[in-house]
Tab-separated table of C-alpha atoms and ligand atoms in Angstrom:
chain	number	residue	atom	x	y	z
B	1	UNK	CA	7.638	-14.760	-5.835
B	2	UNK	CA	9.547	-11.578	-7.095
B	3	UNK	CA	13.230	-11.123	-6.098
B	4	UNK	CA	15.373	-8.932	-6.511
B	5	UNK	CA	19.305	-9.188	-5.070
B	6	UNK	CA	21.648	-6.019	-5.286
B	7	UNK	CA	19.445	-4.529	-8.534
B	8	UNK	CA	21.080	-1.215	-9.442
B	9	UNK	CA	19.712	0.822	-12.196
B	10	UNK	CA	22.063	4.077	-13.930
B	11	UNK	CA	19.995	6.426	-16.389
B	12	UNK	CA	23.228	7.136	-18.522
B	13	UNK	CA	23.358	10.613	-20.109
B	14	UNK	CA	24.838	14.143	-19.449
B	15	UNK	CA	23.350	13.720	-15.831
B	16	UNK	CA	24.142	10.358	-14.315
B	17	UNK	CA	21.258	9.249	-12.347
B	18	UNK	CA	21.752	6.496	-9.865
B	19	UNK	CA	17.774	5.408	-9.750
B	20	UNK	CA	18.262	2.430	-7.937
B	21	UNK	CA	21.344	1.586	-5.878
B	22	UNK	CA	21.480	-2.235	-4.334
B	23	UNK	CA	17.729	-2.876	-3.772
B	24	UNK	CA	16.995	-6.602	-2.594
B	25	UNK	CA	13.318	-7.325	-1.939
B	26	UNK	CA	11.180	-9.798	-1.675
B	27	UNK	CA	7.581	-9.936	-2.448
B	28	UNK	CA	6.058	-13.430	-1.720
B	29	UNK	CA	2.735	-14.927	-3.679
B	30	UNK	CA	-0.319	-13.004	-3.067
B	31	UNK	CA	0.804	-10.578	-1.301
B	32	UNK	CA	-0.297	-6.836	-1.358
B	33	UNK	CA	2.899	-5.281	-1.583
B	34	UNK	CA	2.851	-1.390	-1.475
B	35	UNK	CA	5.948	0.695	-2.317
B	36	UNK	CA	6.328	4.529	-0.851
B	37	UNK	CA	8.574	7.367	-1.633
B	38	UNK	CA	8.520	10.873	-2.555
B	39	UNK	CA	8.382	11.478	-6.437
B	40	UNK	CA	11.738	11.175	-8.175
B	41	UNK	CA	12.719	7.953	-5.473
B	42	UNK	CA	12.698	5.212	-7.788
B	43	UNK	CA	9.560	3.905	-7.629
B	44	UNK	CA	8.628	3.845	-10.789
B	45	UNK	CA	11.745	2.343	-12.189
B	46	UNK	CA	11.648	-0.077	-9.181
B	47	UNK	CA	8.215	-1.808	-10.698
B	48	UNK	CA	9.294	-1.195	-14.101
B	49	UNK	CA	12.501	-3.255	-13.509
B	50	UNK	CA	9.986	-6.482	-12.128
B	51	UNK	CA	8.649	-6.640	-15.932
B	52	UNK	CA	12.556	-5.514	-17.657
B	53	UNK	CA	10.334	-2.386	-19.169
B	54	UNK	CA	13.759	-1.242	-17.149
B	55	UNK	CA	17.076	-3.219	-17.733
B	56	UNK	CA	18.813	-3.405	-14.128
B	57	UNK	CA	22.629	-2.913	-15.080
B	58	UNK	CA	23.601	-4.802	-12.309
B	59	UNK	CA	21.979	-7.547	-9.935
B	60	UNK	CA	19.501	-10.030	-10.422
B	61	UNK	CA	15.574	-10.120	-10.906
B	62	UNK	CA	13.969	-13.041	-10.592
B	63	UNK	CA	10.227	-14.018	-10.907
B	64	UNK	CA	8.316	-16.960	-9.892
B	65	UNK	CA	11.906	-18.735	-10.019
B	66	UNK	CA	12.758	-17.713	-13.285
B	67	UNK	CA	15.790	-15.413	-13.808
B	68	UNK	CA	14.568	-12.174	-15.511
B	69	UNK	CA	17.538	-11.247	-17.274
B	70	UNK	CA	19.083	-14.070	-19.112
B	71	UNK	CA	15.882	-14.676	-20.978
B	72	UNK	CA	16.279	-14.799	-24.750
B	73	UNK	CA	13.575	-11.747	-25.830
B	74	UNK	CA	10.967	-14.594	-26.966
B	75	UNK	CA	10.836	-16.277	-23.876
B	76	UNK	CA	10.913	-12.671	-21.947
B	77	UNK	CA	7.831	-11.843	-23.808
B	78	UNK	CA	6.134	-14.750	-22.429
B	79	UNK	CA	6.860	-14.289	-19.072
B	80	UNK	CA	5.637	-11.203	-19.520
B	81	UNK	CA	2.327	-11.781	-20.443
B	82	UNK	CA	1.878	-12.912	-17.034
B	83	UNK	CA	2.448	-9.698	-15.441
B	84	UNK	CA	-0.270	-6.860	-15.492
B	85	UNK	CA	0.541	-3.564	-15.613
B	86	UNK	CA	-1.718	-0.358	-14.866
B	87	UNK	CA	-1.198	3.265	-14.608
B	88	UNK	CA	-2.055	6.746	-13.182
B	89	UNK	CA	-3.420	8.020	-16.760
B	90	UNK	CA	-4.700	4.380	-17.436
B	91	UNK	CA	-3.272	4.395	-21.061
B	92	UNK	CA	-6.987	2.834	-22.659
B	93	UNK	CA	-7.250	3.207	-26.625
B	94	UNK	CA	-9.439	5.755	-26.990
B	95	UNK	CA	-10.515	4.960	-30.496
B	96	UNK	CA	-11.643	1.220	-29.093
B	97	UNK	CA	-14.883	0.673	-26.932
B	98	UNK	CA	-14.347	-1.041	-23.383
B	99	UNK	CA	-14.890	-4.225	-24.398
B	100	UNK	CA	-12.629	-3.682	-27.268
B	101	UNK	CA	-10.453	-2.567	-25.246
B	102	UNK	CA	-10.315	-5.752	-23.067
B	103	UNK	CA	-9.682	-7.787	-25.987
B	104	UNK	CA	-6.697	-6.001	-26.992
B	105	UNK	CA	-4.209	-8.804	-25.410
B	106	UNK	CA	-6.162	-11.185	-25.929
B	107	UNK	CA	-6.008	-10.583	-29.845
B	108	UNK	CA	-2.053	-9.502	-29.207
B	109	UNK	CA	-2.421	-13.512	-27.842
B	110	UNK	CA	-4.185	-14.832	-30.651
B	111	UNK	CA	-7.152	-16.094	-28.828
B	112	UNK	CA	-9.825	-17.181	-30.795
B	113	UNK	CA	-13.282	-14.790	-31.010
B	114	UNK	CA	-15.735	-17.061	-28.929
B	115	UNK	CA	-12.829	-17.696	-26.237
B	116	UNK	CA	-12.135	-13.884	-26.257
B	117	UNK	CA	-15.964	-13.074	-25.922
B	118	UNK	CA	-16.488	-15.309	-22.903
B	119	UNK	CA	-13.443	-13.797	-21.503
B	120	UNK	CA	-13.922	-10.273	-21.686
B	121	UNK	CA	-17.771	-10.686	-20.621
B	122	UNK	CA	-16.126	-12.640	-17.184
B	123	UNK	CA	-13.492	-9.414	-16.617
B	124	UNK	CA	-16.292	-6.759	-17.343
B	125	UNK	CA	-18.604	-8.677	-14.287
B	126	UNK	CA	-15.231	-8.766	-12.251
B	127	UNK	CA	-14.510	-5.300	-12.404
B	128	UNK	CA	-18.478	-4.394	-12.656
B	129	UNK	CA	-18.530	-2.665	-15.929
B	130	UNK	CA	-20.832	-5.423	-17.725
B	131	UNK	CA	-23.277	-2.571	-18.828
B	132	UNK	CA	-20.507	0.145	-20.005
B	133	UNK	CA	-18.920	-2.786	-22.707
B	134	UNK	CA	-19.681	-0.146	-25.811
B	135	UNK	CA	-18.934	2.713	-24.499
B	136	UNK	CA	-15.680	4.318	-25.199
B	137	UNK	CA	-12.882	5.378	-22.907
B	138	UNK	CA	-14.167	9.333	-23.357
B	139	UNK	CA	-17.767	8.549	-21.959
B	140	UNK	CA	-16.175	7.219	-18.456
B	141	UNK	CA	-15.697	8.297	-15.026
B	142	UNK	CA	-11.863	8.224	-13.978
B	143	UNK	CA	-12.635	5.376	-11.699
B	144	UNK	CA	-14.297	3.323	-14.833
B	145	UNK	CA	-11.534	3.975	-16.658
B	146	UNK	CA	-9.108	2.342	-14.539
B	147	UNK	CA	-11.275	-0.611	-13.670
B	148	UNK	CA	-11.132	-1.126	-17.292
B	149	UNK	CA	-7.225	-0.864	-16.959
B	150	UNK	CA	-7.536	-3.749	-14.583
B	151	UNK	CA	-9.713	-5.666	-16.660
B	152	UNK	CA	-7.175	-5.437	-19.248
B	153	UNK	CA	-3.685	-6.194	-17.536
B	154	UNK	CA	-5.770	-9.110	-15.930
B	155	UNK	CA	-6.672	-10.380	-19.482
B	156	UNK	CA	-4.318	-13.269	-19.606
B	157	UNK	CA	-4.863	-14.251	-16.584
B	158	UNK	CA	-1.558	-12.518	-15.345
B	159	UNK	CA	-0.654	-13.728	-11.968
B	160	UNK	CA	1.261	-10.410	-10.814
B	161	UNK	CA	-0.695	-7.123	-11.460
B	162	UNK	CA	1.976	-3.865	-10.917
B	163	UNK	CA	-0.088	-0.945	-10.162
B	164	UNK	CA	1.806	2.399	-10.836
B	165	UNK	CA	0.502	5.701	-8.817
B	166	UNK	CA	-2.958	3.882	-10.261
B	167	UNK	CA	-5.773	5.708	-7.943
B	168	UNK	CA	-2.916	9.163	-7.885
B	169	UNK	CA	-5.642	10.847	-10.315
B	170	UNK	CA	-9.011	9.877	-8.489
B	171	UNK	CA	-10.848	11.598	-5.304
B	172	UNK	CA	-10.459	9.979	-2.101
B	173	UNK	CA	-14.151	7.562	-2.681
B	174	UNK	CA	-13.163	6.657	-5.763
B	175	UNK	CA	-9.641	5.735	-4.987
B	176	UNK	CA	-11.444	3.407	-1.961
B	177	UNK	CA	-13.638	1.700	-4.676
B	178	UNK	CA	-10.595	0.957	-6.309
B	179	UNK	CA	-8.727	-0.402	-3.860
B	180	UNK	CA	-11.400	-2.814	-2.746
B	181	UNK	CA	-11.436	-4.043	-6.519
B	182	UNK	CA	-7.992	-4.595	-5.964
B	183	UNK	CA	-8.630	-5.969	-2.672
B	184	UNK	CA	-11.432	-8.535	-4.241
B	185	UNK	CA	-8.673	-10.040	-7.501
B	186	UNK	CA	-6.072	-10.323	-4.664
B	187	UNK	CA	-8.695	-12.637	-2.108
B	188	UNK	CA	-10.544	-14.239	-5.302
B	189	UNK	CA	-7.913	-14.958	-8.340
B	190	UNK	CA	-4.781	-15.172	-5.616
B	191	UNK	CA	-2.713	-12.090	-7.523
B	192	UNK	CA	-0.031	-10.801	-6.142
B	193	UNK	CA	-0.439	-7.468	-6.330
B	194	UNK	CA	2.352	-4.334	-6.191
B	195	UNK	CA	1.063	-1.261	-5.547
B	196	UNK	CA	3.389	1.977	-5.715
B	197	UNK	CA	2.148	5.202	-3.926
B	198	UNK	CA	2.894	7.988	-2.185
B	199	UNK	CA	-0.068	7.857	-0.232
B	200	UNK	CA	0.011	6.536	2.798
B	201	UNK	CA	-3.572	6.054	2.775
B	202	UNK	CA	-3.095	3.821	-0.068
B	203	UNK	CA	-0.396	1.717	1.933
B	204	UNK	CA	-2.697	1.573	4.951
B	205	UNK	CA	-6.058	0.985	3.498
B	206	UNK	CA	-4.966	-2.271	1.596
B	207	UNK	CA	-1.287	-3.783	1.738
B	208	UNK	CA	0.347	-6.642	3.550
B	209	UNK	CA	4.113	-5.497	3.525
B	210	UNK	CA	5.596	-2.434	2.621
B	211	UNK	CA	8.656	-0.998	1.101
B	212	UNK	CA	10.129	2.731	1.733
B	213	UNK	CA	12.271	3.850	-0.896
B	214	UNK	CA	14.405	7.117	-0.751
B	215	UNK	CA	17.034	8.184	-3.598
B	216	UNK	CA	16.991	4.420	-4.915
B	217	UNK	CA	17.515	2.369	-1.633
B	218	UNK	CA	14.912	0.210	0.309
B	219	UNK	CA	15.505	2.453	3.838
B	220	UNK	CA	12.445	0.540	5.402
B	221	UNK	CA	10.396	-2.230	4.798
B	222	UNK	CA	8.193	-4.702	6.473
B	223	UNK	CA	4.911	-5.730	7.668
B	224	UNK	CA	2.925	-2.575	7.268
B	225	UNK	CA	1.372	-2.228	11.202
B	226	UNK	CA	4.888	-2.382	12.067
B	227	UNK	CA	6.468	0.155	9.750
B	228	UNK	CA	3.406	2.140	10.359
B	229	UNK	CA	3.502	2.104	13.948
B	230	UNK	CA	7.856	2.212	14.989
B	231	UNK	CA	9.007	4.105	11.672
B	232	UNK	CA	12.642	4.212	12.357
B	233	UNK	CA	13.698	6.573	9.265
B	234	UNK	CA	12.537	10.463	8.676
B	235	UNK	CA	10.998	9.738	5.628
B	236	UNK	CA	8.795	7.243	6.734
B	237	UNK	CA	8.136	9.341	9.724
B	238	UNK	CA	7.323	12.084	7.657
B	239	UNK	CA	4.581	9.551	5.605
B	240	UNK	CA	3.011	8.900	8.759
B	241	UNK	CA	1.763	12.530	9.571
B	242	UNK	CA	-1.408	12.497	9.515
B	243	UNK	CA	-2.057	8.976	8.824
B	244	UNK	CA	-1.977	7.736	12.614
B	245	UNK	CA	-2.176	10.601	15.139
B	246	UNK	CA	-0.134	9.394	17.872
B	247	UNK	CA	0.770	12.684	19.246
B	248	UNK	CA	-0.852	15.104	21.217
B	249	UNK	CA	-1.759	18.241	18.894
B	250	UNK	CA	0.441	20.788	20.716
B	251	UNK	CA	-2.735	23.064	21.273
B	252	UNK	CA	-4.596	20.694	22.898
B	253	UNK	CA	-1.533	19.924	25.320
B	254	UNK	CA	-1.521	23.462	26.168
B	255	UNK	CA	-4.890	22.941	26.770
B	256	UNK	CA	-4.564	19.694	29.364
B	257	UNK	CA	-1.648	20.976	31.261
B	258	UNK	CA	-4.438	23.624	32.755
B	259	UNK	CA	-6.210	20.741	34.316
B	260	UNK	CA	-4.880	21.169	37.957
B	261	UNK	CA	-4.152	17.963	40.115
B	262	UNK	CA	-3.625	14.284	39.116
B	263	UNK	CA	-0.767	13.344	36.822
B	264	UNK	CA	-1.022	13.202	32.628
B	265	UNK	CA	-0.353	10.055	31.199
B	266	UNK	CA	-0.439	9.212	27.245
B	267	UNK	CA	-1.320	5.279	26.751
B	268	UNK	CA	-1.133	3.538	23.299
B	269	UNK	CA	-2.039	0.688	22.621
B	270	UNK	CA	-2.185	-1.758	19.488
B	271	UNK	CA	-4.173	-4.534	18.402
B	272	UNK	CA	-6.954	-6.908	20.150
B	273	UNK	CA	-6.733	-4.797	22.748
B	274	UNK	CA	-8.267	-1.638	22.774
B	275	UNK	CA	-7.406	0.241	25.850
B	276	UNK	CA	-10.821	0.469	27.458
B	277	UNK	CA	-10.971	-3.063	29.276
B	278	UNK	CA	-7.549	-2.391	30.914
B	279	UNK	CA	-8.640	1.276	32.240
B	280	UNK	CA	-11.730	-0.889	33.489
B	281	UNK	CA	-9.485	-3.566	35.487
B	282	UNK	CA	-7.354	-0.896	36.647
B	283	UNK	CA	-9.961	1.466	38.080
B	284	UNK	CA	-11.113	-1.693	39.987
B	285	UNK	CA	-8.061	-2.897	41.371
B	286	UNK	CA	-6.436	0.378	42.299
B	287	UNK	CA	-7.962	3.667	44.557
B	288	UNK	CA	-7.380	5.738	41.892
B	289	UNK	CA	-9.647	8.357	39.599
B	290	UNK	CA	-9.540	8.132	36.083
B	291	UNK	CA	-10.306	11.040	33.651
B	292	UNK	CA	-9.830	10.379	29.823
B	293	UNK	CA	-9.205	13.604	28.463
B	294	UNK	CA	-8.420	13.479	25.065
B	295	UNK	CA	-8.097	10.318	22.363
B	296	UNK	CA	-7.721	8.433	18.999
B	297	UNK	CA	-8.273	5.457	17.749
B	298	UNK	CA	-7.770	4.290	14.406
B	299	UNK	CA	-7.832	1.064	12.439
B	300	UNK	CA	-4.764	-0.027	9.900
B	301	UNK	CA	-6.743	-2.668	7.847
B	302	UNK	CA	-7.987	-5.290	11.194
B	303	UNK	CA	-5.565	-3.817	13.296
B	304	UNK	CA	-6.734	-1.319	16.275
B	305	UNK	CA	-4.417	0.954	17.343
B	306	UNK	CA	-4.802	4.287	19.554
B	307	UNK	CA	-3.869	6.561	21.979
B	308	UNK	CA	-5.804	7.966	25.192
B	309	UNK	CA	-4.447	10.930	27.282
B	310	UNK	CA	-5.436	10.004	31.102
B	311	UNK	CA	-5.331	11.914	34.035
B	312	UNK	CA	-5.150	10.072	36.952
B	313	UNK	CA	-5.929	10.967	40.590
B	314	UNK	CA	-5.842	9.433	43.880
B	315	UNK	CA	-3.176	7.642	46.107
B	316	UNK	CA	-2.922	4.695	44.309
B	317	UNK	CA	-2.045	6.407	40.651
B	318	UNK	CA	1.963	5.532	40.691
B	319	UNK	CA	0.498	2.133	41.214
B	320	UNK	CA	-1.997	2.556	38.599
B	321	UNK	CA	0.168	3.342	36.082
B	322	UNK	CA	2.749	0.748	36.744
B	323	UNK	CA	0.031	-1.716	36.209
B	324	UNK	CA	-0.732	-0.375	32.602
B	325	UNK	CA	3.252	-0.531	31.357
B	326	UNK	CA	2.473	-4.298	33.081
B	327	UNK	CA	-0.322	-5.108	30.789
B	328	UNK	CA	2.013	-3.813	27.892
B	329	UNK	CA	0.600	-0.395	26.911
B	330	UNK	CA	3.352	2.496	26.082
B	331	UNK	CA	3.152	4.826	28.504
B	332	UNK	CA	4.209	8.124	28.684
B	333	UNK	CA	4.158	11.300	31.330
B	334	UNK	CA	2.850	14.259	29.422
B	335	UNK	CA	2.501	16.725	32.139
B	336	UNK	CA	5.845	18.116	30.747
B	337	UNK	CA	4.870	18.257	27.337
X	1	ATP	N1	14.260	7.386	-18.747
X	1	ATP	C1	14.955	8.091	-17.863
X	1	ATP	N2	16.095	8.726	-18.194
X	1	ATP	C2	16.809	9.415	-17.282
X	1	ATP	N3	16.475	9.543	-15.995
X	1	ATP	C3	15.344	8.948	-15.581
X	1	ATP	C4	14.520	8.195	-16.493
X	1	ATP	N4	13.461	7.710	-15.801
X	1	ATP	C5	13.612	8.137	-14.534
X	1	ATP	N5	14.733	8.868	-14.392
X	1	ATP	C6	15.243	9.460	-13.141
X	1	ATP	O1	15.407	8.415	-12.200
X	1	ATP	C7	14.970	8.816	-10.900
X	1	ATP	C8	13.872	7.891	-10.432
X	1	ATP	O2	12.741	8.055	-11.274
X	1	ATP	P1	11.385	7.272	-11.089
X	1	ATP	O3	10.527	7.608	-12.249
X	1	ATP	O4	11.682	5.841	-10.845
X	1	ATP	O5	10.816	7.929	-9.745
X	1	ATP	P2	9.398	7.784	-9.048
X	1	ATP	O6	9.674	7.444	-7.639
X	1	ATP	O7	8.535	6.868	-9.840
X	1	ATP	O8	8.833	9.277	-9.122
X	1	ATP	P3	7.321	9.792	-9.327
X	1	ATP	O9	6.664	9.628	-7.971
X	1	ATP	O10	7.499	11.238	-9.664
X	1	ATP	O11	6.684	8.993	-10.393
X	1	ATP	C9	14.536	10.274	-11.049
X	1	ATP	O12	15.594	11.082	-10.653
X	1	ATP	C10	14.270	10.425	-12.519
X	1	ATP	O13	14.504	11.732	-12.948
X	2	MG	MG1	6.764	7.127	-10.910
C-alpha cells in the first residue's frame, strides 16, 4: 500500500512553486492507479515523491507500511529497489544491447551471471522481446523501447511499477499494446501499478481508481466508472470530452427537434444493463410508440454505459417514461434542448 497524509512539496527558488499542497491518497496492493491533470499539475512530482526522487517538505509517505522519510539513505535505497520506474523518453542506455540493458540492475544488485541470464531471458518472454535481446535501443520501435523499460524497472522483481506519461510518445495502437502489457504484470506478477496521464483514454482503457490533480491538490478521486461518469469538478469535466459522449451533439439536436409529434427523451444508462431490454418491457406493457433516434454506447473497461435519444408516441408515453426513471435509467426531456 502507498500512503500519503498531508504531503506538500515547495520548489524553493526566485519563484516559489507550491507543487503539491496537502495531498493524502491511498493506493491499495495491485491496484491500477491512474493519475490525471493538465501539464504543470503535479503529477510528476506526485509519483516522484512515492520513490523520495522528490523530498516532501512536509507530511508523510509511507509504503508497504514503511515510513518513507525517516529511512537512513542505505535502507532508502533498498526500499527502493522495489519500486520500478518508467518514462515517456524511456531513458534505455543506448550504448548497451536490450538484454544488456535488462541486466543493468541486476549487476547495480550484484546478481551473479547465470542468475542474471535466466532472469533477463524470463523478462524478455514477459514483455515479448525474446528475439530483439542484441539489438540496441537505436534499432527499436518506440513501443519496443518501452517494453524494454518495463523489463528493466521490473528487474528486481519490484512490486510497485510508477509509470510516468509512459505511452505520451506512442500512436494510439501502440499505446493499447502497451497498456495490455501493463494490464498482463498487473493480473500475472500482482504489481501495483501507477500510471500518470493526461489521457483520459489511458485512465479509461486500464485503471481501477483514479486521482485528478489540479495546481497540486487531489480535486477528485475514486473508482474510475464513477469519476468518469458524475465528474463533479471542471477539470475533470473537461477530461471527459470526448471520452464518453453523453450529450447530444448540438447539431444533431437541431436536427431531432424537427421530428414533429411525440415527446424527446434522453435515457442513460450504466452497467449490466444496457438499455435495450427495458425499451423492450416497456413497449409491451405500455400503448406507446417508440422511435430511437439517435445513440451511444460505450464500454469503460467491463462496464457498459450509454445514452439513447427516444421519441415516444402514443397515450400511454407520460406513463412510459415514468416506468424508465422506475427501472433506474436518467432521464431527461430534450425537446427543449
Ligand atoms: N525541479 C524543479 N524546480 C522548480 N520547479 C519545479 C521543478 N519540478 C517541477 N517544478 C514545478 O512544479 C510544478 C509541478 O510540476 P510537475 O513536473 O510535477 O508537473 P506535471 O503535472 O508532471 O506536468 P507535465 O504534465 O508537464 O509533466 C510545475 O509548476 C513545475 O514548473
Ligand atoms: Mg510530468
Amino acid at each position: 500500500m502507498i500512503q500519503f497524509e498531508n504531503v506538500t512539496k515547495v520548489y524553493k527558488g526566485e519563484n516559489e512553486v507550491v507543487a503539491l499542497s496537502d495531498v493524502d491518497l491511498t493506493i491499495k496492493d495491485g491496484e491500477i492507479f491512474g493519475i490525471i491533470g493538465l501539464s504543470g499539475a503535479g503529477k510528476s512530482t506526485l509519483v516522484r515523491c512515492i520513490n523520495l526522487l522528490e523530498t516532501p517538505d512536509k507530511g508523510r509517505v509511507s509504503v508497504n507500511g514503511v515510513d518513507m522519510l525517516s529511512l537512513t539513505s542505505r535502507r532508502l535505497r533498498e526500499e527502493r529497489k522495489k519500486i520500478g520506474m518508467i518514462f515517456q523518453h524511456f531513458n534505455l542506455l543506448s550504448s548497451r544491447t536490450v538484454e544488456d540493458n535488462i541486466a543493468f540492475p541486476l549487476e547495480l544488485s550484484k546478481v551473479p551471471k547465470k542468475v542474471r541470464k535466466e532472469k533477463v531471458a524470463e523478462l524478455l518472454e514477459l514483455v515479448g522481446l525474446t528475439d530483439k535481446a542484441r539489438a540496441y535501443p537505436s534499432q527499436l520501435s518506440g513501443g519496443q523501447k518501452q517494453r524494454v523499460g518495463i523489463a528493466r524497472a521490473l528487474a528486481n522483481d519490484q512490486e510497485i511499477l510508477l509509470c510516468d506519461e509512459a505511452t505520451s510518445a506512442l500512436d494510439p495502437q501502440t499505446t493499447r499494446s502497451i497498456l495490455d502489457l501493463l494490464k498482463k504484470i498487473n493480473k500475472e506478477r500482482g504489481i501495483t501499478i501507477v500510471i500518470i496521464t493526461h489521457e483520459m483514454n489511458v485512465i479509461k482503457e486500464i485503471c481501477d481508481k483514479v486521482a485528478v490533480i489540479e495546481d497540486g491538490r487531489i480535486i477528485e478521486s475514486g473508482v474510475v466508472e464513477e469519476v468518469l461518469l458524475n465528474p463533479t469538478t471542471d477539470t475533470a469535466k473537461t477530461f471527459l470530452k470526448g471520452v464518453i459522449k453523453t450529450e447530444v451533439p448540438p447539431e444533431v439536436a437541431a436536427r431531432l427537434k424537427l421530428s414533429n409529434g411525440g415527446e424527446l427523451i434522453q435515457i442513460t444508462f450504466l452497467g449490466g444493463e444496457t438499455g435495450e431490454p427495458i425499451i423492450n418491457e416497456m413497449v409491451s406493457k405500455f400503448d406507446v410508440l417508440v422511435n430511437i433516434l439517435y445513440g451511444n454506447i460505450d464500454q469503460v473497461q467491463d462496464i457498459t454505459f450509454g445514452m439513447l435519444v427516444l421519441k415516444l408516441t402514443g397515450p400511454e408515453q407520460k406513463l412510459a417514461k415514468a416506468f424508465l426513471e422506475d427501472k433506474g435509467l436518467k432521464v431527461k426531456v430534450i425537446s427543449d434542448v
